[in-house]
Amino acid sequence: MTPPRERISISCFKACCGLGKYSEAFKIAEGLLSQKKVNSSVSAFYNPWINERLAPQSFWRKQFLILSNTEVKGKYKIWKVFYLMMLKEMIGDRSLIQVKGSCRQFKGRYRWMRFARACYLFVCDLKQALKELRIIIDCMPHDEIVRCKNGEGLICVGKVVEGLKQFEIAISMNEGMKGNIEAWKGEMYLMMGEYKKALKSLEIAVQLNAPLALCWRGAALFKSGHIQEGLKDLRHVVKKFPKDREARVWMAEILRTLGKFNESFEHLNFILKSSPDYDFAFFNRALLYYETGDYTSMLEDFSRIDIKLKSVILDRLKIKPITKFSHGQIYKILKGGLEMAKGNRRHEKYFLRIQFPVYTNIG
């Protein structure tokens, strides 16, 4: 049974998803498409919950369990498939064979759902992910999330001019979303080490109240030498969004730079408790251990950093890969790695390709 007309809205759809009432949510979604109140697009339906950077893993696991146990029939099954795939991405389950099979259902008015596969492919095959995004852009060229994701992917594979153009197209087609798009573009400039350009975009984004812009502005200020201003931005972000791991990594790095070691340790320990494979957190904590004279703990953290990433850094520093490094060599590798990464402190591996094009361990 289709919900009453007054209940067919994006707000009602998102509310039902947040409450775990997926059967009702999918009926509302179909109603929206049927009445053409929205175009079939990623922007309308991509993430009906809360920002994926800010929610704990327990939230995504709970939603996945609720949806898995929800019975749906007929045309509503495809919605369940799509959102199960998106939730599996949130909890880090990337069964690509199953994804490929599921995506065969995403045809006609549901072609935009191929975005789920594109998200999966970003972690293992960027070129294939870009092919998927081109298919989606063909059927919904105005969608800003697809455009920005495409721009991000193009920049990651070295097509910088083409990638940045996607953000400009997105802004020209979605003036009402300018703040979020400028924030995303500013993040890309930050990762490329273009700090002045990053700040220009991020200042616009902050003025337009884009939620994540303040984190990246804080990082760009820090990398531009405005340390206290950057710390102020990041303190505000962490206070408002305590689950934001990237903000905490940047804040910990600034605090380490200022010699506030205890507070820096607190942030890094918080991150690594929930994300025990966060390379940039290990870089910073290992440096903290070095600076506080705890060389045993420094060696332990150094050993946990992605071995392929360390290999790329060693090659650039012209340090031969030996079994045992001196404490001074490890310090040089850690410091050098952070400097080479420019403005990237993200957890996701594929962003490493921006400053480390030969890095291949994104699976």
mmCIF file of C-alpha atoms in Angstrom:
data_model
loop_
_atom_site.group_PDB
_atom_site.id
_atom_site.type_symbol
_atom_site.label_atom_id
_atom_site.label_comp_id
_atom_site.label_asym_id
_atom_site.label_seq_id
_atom_site.Cartn_x
_atom_site.Cartn_y
_atom_site.Cartn_z
ATOM 1 C CA MET A 1 0.000 0.000 0.000
ATOM 2 C CA THR A 2 1.384 3.404 -1.025
ATOM 3 C CA PRO A 3 1.613 6.003 1.802
ATOM 4 C CA PRO A 4 -0.743 9.031 1.723
ATOM 5 C CA ARG A 5 0.424 11.855 -0.562
ATOM 6 C CA GLU A 6 1.251 14.166 2.354
ATOM 7 C CA ARG A 7 3.752 11.597 3.631
ATOM 8 C CA ILE A 8 5.588 11.197 0.326
ATOM 9 C CA SER A 9 8.609 13.403 0.941
ATOM 10 C CA ILE A 10 12.360 13.049 1.278
ATOM 11 C CA SER A 11 12.076 14.077 4.940
ATOM 12 C CA CYS A 12 9.605 11.267 5.681
ATOM 13 C CA PHE A 13 11.768 8.811 3.757
ATOM 14 C CA LYS A 14 14.870 9.733 5.761
ATOM 15 C CA ALA A 15 12.956 9.639 9.044
ATOM 16 C CA CYS A 16 11.698 6.120 8.327
ATOM 17 C CA CYS A 17 15.215 4.933 7.438
ATOM 18 C CA GLY A 18 16.638 6.460 10.612
ATOM 19 C CA LEU A 19 13.987 4.667 12.656
ATOM 20 C CA GLY A 20 14.636 1.381 10.861
ATOM 21 C CA LYS A 21 11.170 1.331 9.261
ATOM 22 C CA TYR A 22 12.492 0.229 5.902
ATOM 23 C CA SER A 23 9.325 -1.287 4.458
ATOM 24 C CA GLU A 24 7.583 2.063 4.829
ATOM 25 C CA ALA A 25 10.665 3.976 3.640
ATOM 26 C CA PHE A 26 10.852 2.044 0.370
ATOM 27 C CA LYS A 27 7.166 2.655 -0.365
ATOM 28 C CA ILE A 28 7.754 6.373 0.136
ATOM 29 C CA ALA A 29 10.807 6.222 -2.146
ATOM 30 C CA GLU A 30 8.819 4.546 -4.914
ATOM 31 C CA GLY A 31 6.121 7.154 -4.460
ATOM 32 C CA LEU A 32 8.667 9.929 -4.880
ATOM 33 C CA LEU A 33 9.928 8.430 -8.125
ATOM 34 C CA SER A 34 6.430 7.745 -9.442
ATOM 35 C CA GLN A 35 5.222 11.288 -8.744
ATOM 36 C CA LYS A 36 8.525 12.683 -10.090
ATOM 37 C CA LYS A 37 8.925 14.879 -7.017
ATOM 38 C CA VAL A 38 12.626 14.097 -7.296
ATOM 39 C CA ASN A 39 14.765 12.742 -10.077
ATOM 40 C CA SER A 40 16.131 9.264 -9.531
ATOM 41 C CA SER A 41 19.466 10.390 -8.139
ATOM 42 C CA VAL A 42 22.179 9.720 -5.652
ATOM 43 C CA SER A 43 21.681 13.145 -4.045
ATOM 44 C CA ALA A 44 18.105 12.337 -3.113
ATOM 45 C CA PHE A 45 18.677 8.837 -1.767
ATOM 46 C CA TYR A 46 22.415 8.164 -1.336
ATOM 47 C CA ASN A 47 22.625 8.341 2.461
ATOM 48 C CA PRO A 48 19.289 8.716 4.286
ATOM 49 C CA TRP A 49 20.908 8.271 7.699
ATOM 50 C CA ILE A 50 23.598 10.562 9.147
ATOM 51 C CA ASN A 51 27.025 11.590 7.919
ATOM 52 C CA GLU A 52 29.163 8.467 7.599
ATOM 53 C CA ARG A 53 32.199 10.225 9.113
ATOM 54 C CA LEU A 54 30.400 11.018 12.333
ATOM 55 C CA ALA A 55 28.434 7.875 13.237
ATOM 56 C CA PRO A 56 29.968 4.983 15.215
ATOM 57 C CA GLN A 57 30.336 1.565 13.602
ATOM 58 C CA SER A 58 27.712 0.241 15.997
ATOM 59 C CA PHE A 59 25.098 2.456 14.292
ATOM 60 C CA TRP A 60 25.820 1.010 10.841
ATOM 61 C CA ARG A 61 25.904 -2.577 12.135
ATOM 62 C CA LYS A 62 22.537 -2.081 13.840
ATOM 63 C CA GLN A 63 20.980 -0.625 10.675
ATOM 64 C CA PHE A 64 22.409 -3.462 8.592
ATOM 65 C CA LEU A 65 20.896 -6.042 10.959
ATOM 66 C CA ILE A 66 17.491 -4.326 10.967
ATOM 67 C CA LEU A 67 17.401 -4.091 7.172
ATOM 68 C CA SER A 68 18.617 -7.688 6.736
ATOM 69 C CA ASN A 69 15.683 -8.862 8.834
ATOM 70 C CA THR A 70 13.146 -6.663 7.029
ATOM 71 C CA GLU A 71 10.901 -8.538 4.600
ATOM 72 C CA VAL A 72 10.071 -6.710 1.383
ATOM 73 C CA LYS A 73 8.357 -7.940 -1.767
ATOM 74 C CA GLY A 74 8.138 -7.128 -5.465
ATOM 75 C CA LYS A 75 9.585 -3.850 -6.683
ATOM 76 C CA TYR A 76 10.742 -2.921 -3.186
ATOM 77 C CA LYS A 77 13.381 -5.676 -3.148
ATOM 78 C CA ILE A 78 15.764 -3.621 -5.284
ATOM 79 C CA TRP A 79 15.760 -0.878 -2.642
ATOM 80 C CA LYS A 80 16.742 -3.409 -0.005
ATOM 81 C CA VAL A 81 19.599 -4.680 -2.184
ATOM 82 C CA PHE A 82 20.896 -1.144 -2.754
ATOM 83 C CA TYR A 83 20.814 -0.100 0.900
ATOM 84 C CA LEU A 84 22.296 -3.363 2.123
ATOM 85 C CA MET A 85 25.193 -2.684 -0.235
ATOM 86 C CA MET A 86 25.589 0.869 1.047
ATOM 87 C CA LEU A 87 25.473 -0.296 4.678
ATOM 88 C CA LYS A 88 28.002 -3.043 3.967
ATOM 89 C CA GLU A 89 30.286 -0.342 2.602
ATOM 90 C CA MET A 90 29.851 1.623 5.851
ATOM 91 C CA ILE A 91 30.884 -1.381 7.960
ATOM 92 C CA GLY A 92 33.787 -2.253 5.660
ATOM 93 C CA ASP A 93 32.361 -5.442 4.139
ATOM 94 C CA ARG A 94 33.294 -5.378 0.455
ATOM 95 C CA SER A 95 32.255 -8.668 -1.152
ATOM 96 C CA LEU A 96 32.802 -7.603 -4.759
ATOM 97 C CA ILE A 97 31.568 -10.831 -6.363
ATOM 98 C CA GLN A 98 28.205 -10.351 -4.687
ATOM 99 C CA VAL A 99 28.227 -6.669 -5.609
ATOM 100 C CA LYS A 100 28.743 -7.433 -9.300
ATOM 101 C CA GLY A 101 25.827 -9.843 -9.288
ATOM 102 C CA SER A 102 23.536 -7.461 -7.433
ATOM 103 C CA CYS A 103 24.273 -4.558 -9.772
ATOM 104 C CA ARG A 104 22.756 -6.418 -12.726
ATOM 105 C CA GLN A 105 19.383 -5.465 -11.241
ATOM 106 C CA PHE A 106 20.133 -1.751 -11.417
ATOM 107 C CA LYS A 107 18.589 -0.905 -14.773
ATOM 108 C CA GLY A 108 16.144 1.625 -16.182
ATOM 109 C CA ARG A 109 14.920 4.020 -13.493
ATOM 110 C CA TYR A 110 17.256 2.293 -11.015
ATOM 111 C CA ARG A 111 20.505 2.829 -12.962
ATOM 112 C CA TRP A 112 21.641 5.430 -10.425
ATOM 113 C CA MET A 113 21.885 2.643 -7.849
ATOM 114 C CA ARG A 114 25.102 1.559 -9.581
ATOM 115 C CA PHE A 115 26.651 4.228 -7.374
ATOM 116 C CA ALA A 116 26.818 1.511 -4.716
ATOM 117 C CA ARG A 117 29.201 -0.506 -6.878
ATOM 118 C CA ALA A 118 31.255 2.592 -7.681
ATOM 119 C CA CYS A 119 31.786 3.161 -3.936
ATOM 120 C CA TYR A 120 32.995 -0.430 -3.539
ATOM 121 C CA LEU A 121 35.346 -0.137 -6.505
ATOM 122 C CA PHE A 122 37.010 2.990 -5.108
ATOM 123 C CA VAL A 123 38.818 0.781 -2.604
ATOM 124 C CA CYS A 124 40.213 -1.689 -5.139
ATOM 125 C CA ASP A 125 39.894 -0.519 -8.762
ATOM 126 C CA LEU A 126 39.715 3.229 -9.348
ATOM 127 C CA LYS A 127 39.642 2.968 -13.142
ATOM 128 C CA GLN A 128 36.640 0.647 -13.052
ATOM 129 C CA ALA A 129 34.968 2.907 -10.492
ATOM 130 C CA LEU A 130 35.332 5.825 -12.908
ATOM 131 C CA LYS A 131 33.703 3.765 -15.663
ATOM 132 C CA GLU A 132 30.732 3.126 -13.378
ATOM 133 C CA LEU A 133 30.478 6.821 -12.551
ATOM 134 C CA ARG A 134 30.423 7.740 -16.252
ATOM 135 C CA ILE A 135 27.435 5.426 -16.701
ATOM 136 C CA ILE A 136 25.639 7.148 -13.822
ATOM 137 C CA ILE A 137 26.509 10.654 -15.073
ATOM 138 C CA ASP A 138 25.012 9.759 -18.450
ATOM 139 C CA CYS A 139 21.626 9.157 -16.832
ATOM 140 C CA MET A 140 21.755 11.988 -14.266
ATOM 141 C CA PRO A 141 24.271 14.658 -15.327
ATOM 142 C CA HIS A 142 23.047 17.226 -12.766
ATOM 143 C CA ASP A 143 23.734 15.168 -9.656
ATOM 144 C CA GLU A 144 26.386 16.881 -7.519
ATOM 145 C CA ILE A 145 27.422 13.851 -5.475
ATOM 146 C CA VAL A 146 28.191 11.801 -8.570
ATOM 147 C CA ARG A 147 30.018 14.727 -10.184
ATOM 148 C CA CYS A 148 32.138 15.343 -7.075
ATOM 149 C CA LYS A 149 32.875 11.658 -6.558
ATOM 150 C CA ASN A 150 33.932 11.475 -10.198
ATOM 151 C CA GLY A 151 36.152 14.525 -9.721
ATOM 152 C CA GLU A 152 37.714 12.951 -6.636
ATOM 153 C CA GLY A 153 38.448 9.730 -8.530
ATOM 154 C CA LEU A 154 39.942 11.545 -11.510
ATOM 155 C CA ILE A 155 42.277 13.494 -9.219
ATOM 156 C CA CYS A 156 43.317 10.252 -7.514
ATOM 157 C CA VAL A 157 44.383 8.756 -10.860
ATOM 158 C CA GLY A 158 46.297 11.904 -11.841
ATOM 159 C CA LYS A 159 43.728 13.608 -14.101
ATOM 160 C CA VAL A 160 43.724 16.782 -12.040
ATOM 161 C CA VAL A 161 42.388 19.324 -14.561
ATOM 162 C CA GLU A 162 39.580 17.008 -15.628
ATOM 163 C CA GLY A 163 38.802 16.218 -11.989
ATOM 164 C CA LEU A 164 38.603 19.849 -10.861
ATOM 165 C CA LYS A 165 36.325 20.617 -13.806
ATOM 166 C CA GLN A 166 33.769 18.175 -12.375
ATOM 167 C CA PHE A 167 33.462 20.322 -9.245
ATOM 168 C CA GLU A 168 32.924 23.470 -11.323
ATOM 169 C CA ILE A 169 30.228 21.714 -13.360
ATOM 170 C CA ALA A 170 28.585 20.531 -10.151
ATOM 171 C CA ILE A 171 28.500 24.092 -8.771
ATOM 172 C CA SER A 172 27.079 25.519 -12.017
ATOM 173 C CA MET A 173 24.255 22.966 -11.934
ATOM 174 C CA ASN A 174 23.570 23.037 -8.172
ATOM 175 C CA GLU A 175 23.927 26.552 -6.797
ATOM 176 C CA GLY A 176 22.001 25.564 -3.666
ATOM 177 C CA MET A 177 24.652 22.952 -2.818
ATOM 178 C CA LYS A 178 27.607 25.282 -3.426
ATOM 179 C CA GLY A 179 28.847 25.096 0.178
ATOM 180 C CA ASN A 180 29.203 21.321 0.221
ATOM 181 C CA ILE A 181 30.760 21.244 -3.253
ATOM 182 C CA GLU A 182 33.284 23.977 -2.394
ATOM 183 C CA ALA A 183 34.169 22.037 0.772
ATOM 184 C CA TRP A 184 34.781 18.870 -1.259
ATOM 185 C CA LYS A 185 36.843 20.813 -3.817
ATOM 186 C CA GLY A 186 38.785 22.464 -0.998
ATOM 187 C CA GLU A 187 39.579 19.050 0.442
ATOM 188 C CA MET A 188 41.016 18.002 -2.930
ATOM 189 C CA TYR A 189 43.210 21.110 -3.093
ATOM 190 C CA LEU A 190 44.342 20.361 0.472
ATOM 191 C CA MET A 191 45.391 16.832 -0.484
ATOM 192 C CA MET A 192 47.221 18.152 -3.553
ATOM 193 C CA GLY A 193 49.178 20.564 -1.355
ATOM 194 C CA GLU A 194 47.557 23.632 -2.960
ATOM 195 C CA TYR A 195 46.885 25.293 0.374
ATOM 196 C CA LYS A 196 46.017 28.821 -0.848
ATOM 197 C CA LYS A 197 43.458 27.421 -3.291
ATOM 198 C CA ALA A 198 42.177 25.093 -0.576
ATOM 199 C CA LEU A 199 41.624 27.999 1.801
ATOM 200 C CA LYS A 200 39.820 30.006 -0.872
ATOM 201 C CA SER A 201 37.280 27.210 -1.431
ATOM 202 C CA LEU A 202 37.009 26.332 2.249
ATOM 203 C CA GLU A 203 36.401 29.936 3.328
ATOM 204 C CA ILE A 204 33.408 30.012 0.956
ATOM 205 C CA ALA A 205 32.238 26.636 2.279
ATOM 206 C CA VAL A 206 32.504 27.736 5.928
ATOM 207 C CA GLN A 207 30.495 30.870 5.176
ATOM 208 C CA LEU A 208 27.830 28.656 3.583
ATOM 209 C CA ASN A 209 27.774 26.400 6.694
ATOM 210 C CA ALA A 210 29.087 23.228 5.007
ATOM 211 C CA PRO A 211 29.464 20.758 7.931
ATOM 212 C CA LEU A 212 32.921 19.358 7.105
ATOM 213 C CA ALA A 213 34.556 22.531 5.806
ATOM 214 C CA LEU A 214 35.895 23.627 9.197
ATOM 215 C CA CYS A 215 37.986 20.463 9.594
ATOM 216 C CA TRP A 216 39.689 20.926 6.240
ATOM 217 C CA ARG A 217 40.106 24.673 6.770
ATOM 218 C CA GLY A 218 41.827 23.930 10.076
ATOM 219 C CA ALA A 219 44.181 21.528 8.304
ATOM 220 C CA ALA A 220 44.871 24.004 5.487
ATOM 221 C CA LEU A 221 45.611 26.768 8.003
ATOM 222 C CA PHE A 222 48.032 24.487 9.862
ATOM 223 C CA LYS A 223 49.803 23.467 6.648
ATOM 224 C CA SER A 224 50.027 27.166 5.686
ATOM 225 C CA GLY A 225 51.805 27.964 8.960
ATOM 226 C CA HIS A 226 48.821 29.415 10.819
ATOM 227 C CA ILE A 227 49.008 26.864 13.600
ATOM 228 C CA GLN A 228 46.888 28.457 16.314
ATOM 229 C CA GLU A 229 44.118 29.364 13.870
ATOM 230 C CA GLY A 230 44.098 25.811 12.576
ATOM 231 C CA LEU A 231 43.959 24.413 16.106
ATOM 232 C CA LYS A 232 41.004 26.665 16.918
ATOM 233 C CA ASP A 233 39.029 25.318 13.923
ATOM 234 C CA LEU A 234 39.810 21.714 14.765
ATOM 235 C CA ARG A 235 38.935 22.106 18.458
ATOM 236 C CA HIS A 236 35.542 23.376 17.356
ATOM 237 C CA VAL A 237 35.051 20.394 15.017
ATOM 238 C CA VAL A 238 36.085 17.784 17.593
ATOM 239 C CA LYS A 239 33.827 19.340 20.229
ATOM 240 C CA LYS A 240 30.862 19.277 17.851
ATOM 241 C CA PHE A 241 31.688 15.973 16.101
ATOM 242 C CA PRO A 242 33.751 13.838 18.530
ATOM 243 C CA LYS A 243 33.592 10.807 16.194
ATOM 244 C CA ASP A 244 35.369 12.617 13.338
ATOM 245 C CA ARG A 245 38.629 10.678 13.083
ATOM 246 C CA GLU A 246 40.304 12.900 10.502
ATOM 247 C CA ALA A 247 39.740 16.011 12.611
ATOM 248 C CA ARG A 248 41.272 14.240 15.604
ATOM 249 C CA VAL A 249 44.331 13.149 13.592
ATOM 250 C CA TRP A 250 44.960 16.703 12.416
ATOM 251 C CA MET A 251 44.393 18.051 15.910
ATOM 252 C CA ALA A 252 46.780 15.485 17.389
ATOM 253 C CA GLU A 253 49.421 16.438 14.822
ATOM 254 C CA ILE A 254 49.129 20.133 15.688
ATOM 255 C CA LEU A 255 49.272 19.373 19.422
ATOM 256 C CA ARG A 256 52.396 17.232 18.876
ATOM 257 C CA THR A 257 53.953 20.106 16.911
ATOM 258 C CA LEU A 258 53.207 22.443 19.844
ATOM 259 C CA GLY A 259 54.683 19.990 22.358
ATOM 260 C CA LYS A 260 51.332 19.199 23.992
ATOM 261 C CA PHE A 261 52.084 15.500 24.046
ATOM 262 C CA ASN A 262 49.552 14.233 26.591
ATOM 263 C CA GLU A 263 46.589 15.764 24.787
ATOM 264 C CA SER A 264 47.919 14.525 21.452
ATOM 265 C CA PHE A 265 48.174 10.979 22.849
ATOM 266 C CA GLU A 266 44.558 11.147 24.025
ATOM 267 C CA HIS A 267 43.254 11.870 20.528
ATOM 268 C CA LEU A 268 45.411 9.248 18.822
ATOM 269 C CA ASN A 269 44.542 6.548 21.358
ATOM 270 C CA PHE A 270 40.853 7.371 20.871
ATOM 271 C CA ILE A 271 41.187 6.917 17.088
ATOM 272 C CA LEU A 272 43.220 3.717 17.180
ATOM 273 C CA LYS A 273 40.864 2.090 19.658
ATOM 274 C CA SER A 274 38.083 2.120 17.047
ATOM 275 C CA SER A 275 40.252 2.182 13.886
ATOM 276 C CA PRO A 276 43.295 -0.031 14.512
ATOM 277 C CA ASP A 277 44.498 0.309 10.906
ATOM 278 C CA TYR A 278 44.578 4.115 10.657
ATOM 279 C CA ASP A 279 48.046 4.696 9.182
ATOM 280 C CA PHE A 280 48.274 8.437 9.779
ATOM 281 C CA ALA A 281 47.330 7.959 13.431
ATOM 282 C CA PHE A 282 50.230 5.485 13.722
ATOM 283 C CA PHE A 283 52.598 7.941 12.021
ATOM 284 C CA ASN A 284 51.758 10.598 14.576
ATOM 285 C CA ARG A 285 51.730 8.340 17.630
ATOM 286 C CA ALA A 286 55.056 6.778 16.655
ATOM 287 C CA LEU A 287 56.527 10.288 16.410
ATOM 288 C CA LEU A 288 55.095 11.080 19.842
ATOM 289 C CA TYR A 289 56.758 7.986 21.284
ATOM 290 C CA TYR A 290 60.050 9.055 19.696
ATOM 291 C CA GLU A 291 59.773 12.553 21.113
ATOM 292 C CA THR A 292 58.973 11.210 24.594
ATOM 293 C CA GLY A 293 61.784 8.624 24.463
ATOM 294 C CA ASP A 294 59.601 5.500 24.340
ATOM 295 C CA TYR A 295 61.444 3.792 21.478
ATOM 296 C CA THR A 296 59.934 0.354 22.079
ATOM 297 C CA SER A 297 56.406 1.690 21.537
ATOM 298 C CA MET A 298 57.633 3.731 18.572
ATOM 299 C CA LEU A 299 58.920 0.548 16.927
ATOM 300 C CA GLU A 300 55.620 -1.221 17.569
ATOM 301 C CA ASP A 301 53.604 1.558 15.916
ATOM 302 C CA PHE A 302 56.073 1.823 13.030
ATOM 303 C CA SER A 303 55.652 -1.904 12.357
ATOM 304 C CA ARG A 304 51.865 -1.480 12.083
ATOM 305 C CA ILE A 305 52.011 1.063 9.258
ATOM 306 C CA ASP A 306 51.116 -0.241 5.795
ATOM 307 C CA ILE A 307 54.289 -1.932 4.530
ATOM 308 C CA LYS A 308 53.712 -0.874 0.905
ATOM 309 C CA LEU A 309 53.323 2.745 1.911
ATOM 310 C CA LYS A 310 56.544 2.569 3.906
ATOM 311 C CA SER A 311 58.260 1.047 0.872
ATOM 312 C CA VAL A 312 57.234 3.994 -1.323
ATOM 313 C CA ILE A 313 58.465 6.468 1.294
ATOM 314 C CA LEU A 314 61.772 4.634 1.685
ATOM 315 C CA ASP A 315 62.303 4.718 -2.065
ATOM 316 C CA ARG A 316 61.723 8.488 -2.193
ATOM 317 C CA LEU A 317 64.030 9.087 0.756
ATOM 318 C CA LYS A 318 66.643 6.821 -0.880
ATOM 319 C CA ILE A 319 66.830 4.673 2.255
ATOM 320 C CA LYS A 320 67.533 1.016 1.611
ATOM 321 C CA PRO A 321 64.874 -1.355 3.019
ATOM 322 C CA ILE A 322 66.779 -3.127 5.774
ATOM 323 C CA THR A 323 65.580 -5.460 8.525
ATOM 324 C CA LYS A 324 66.362 -3.097 11.374
ATOM 325 C CA PHE A 325 66.350 0.691 11.217
ATOM 326 C CA SER A 326 67.960 3.010 13.743
ATOM 327 C CA HIS A 327 65.702 5.223 15.826
ATOM 328 C CA GLY A 328 66.911 8.226 13.851
ATOM 329 C CA GLN A 329 66.090 6.550 10.530
ATOM 330 C CA ILE A 330 62.575 5.708 11.706
ATOM 331 C CA TYR A 331 62.073 9.315 12.788
ATOM 332 C CA LYS A 332 63.201 10.471 9.332
ATOM 333 C CA ILE A 333 60.822 8.013 7.610
ATOM 334 C CA LEU A 334 57.869 9.075 9.753
ATOM 335 C CA LYS A 335 58.482 12.801 9.329
ATOM 336 C CA GLY A 336 59.198 12.381 5.632
ATOM 337 C CA GLY A 337 56.039 10.357 5.092
ATOM 338 C CA LEU A 338 53.806 13.024 6.646
ATOM 339 C CA GLU A 339 55.496 15.755 4.617
ATOM 340 C CA MET A 340 55.104 13.761 1.382
ATOM 341 C CA ALA A 341 51.409 13.133 2.086
ATOM 342 C CA LYS A 342 50.826 16.920 2.016
ATOM 343 C CA GLY A 343 47.247 17.588 3.218
ATOM 344 C CA ASN A 344 46.011 13.992 3.281
ATOM 345 C CA ARG A 345 45.263 12.429 6.652
ATOM 346 C CA ARG A 346 42.279 10.354 5.550
ATOM 347 C CA HIS A 347 41.816 6.734 6.570
ATOM 348 C CA GLU A 348 40.855 5.571 3.057
ATOM 349 C CA LYS A 349 43.793 4.108 1.105
ATOM 350 C CA TYR A 350 42.849 5.327 -2.356
ATOM 351 C CA PHE A 351 43.579 8.955 -1.428
ATOM 352 C CA LEU A 352 47.247 7.981 -1.082
ATOM 353 C CA ARG A 353 47.393 7.812 -4.880
ATOM 354 C CA ILE A 354 47.262 11.627 -5.054
ATOM 355 C CA GLN A 355 50.750 12.070 -3.554
ATOM 356 C CA PHE A 356 51.985 8.493 -3.997
ATOM 357 C CA PRO A 357 50.924 7.531 -7.561
ATOM 358 C CA VAL A 358 52.909 4.287 -7.477
ATOM 359 C CA TYR A 359 51.089 3.084 -4.347
ATOM 360 C CA THR A 360 48.922 0.118 -5.291
ATOM 361 C CA ASN A 361 47.691 -1.390 -2.027
ATOM 362 C CA ILE A 362 44.178 0.098 -2.168
ATOM 363 C CA GLY A 363 42.344 -3.207 -1.877
#
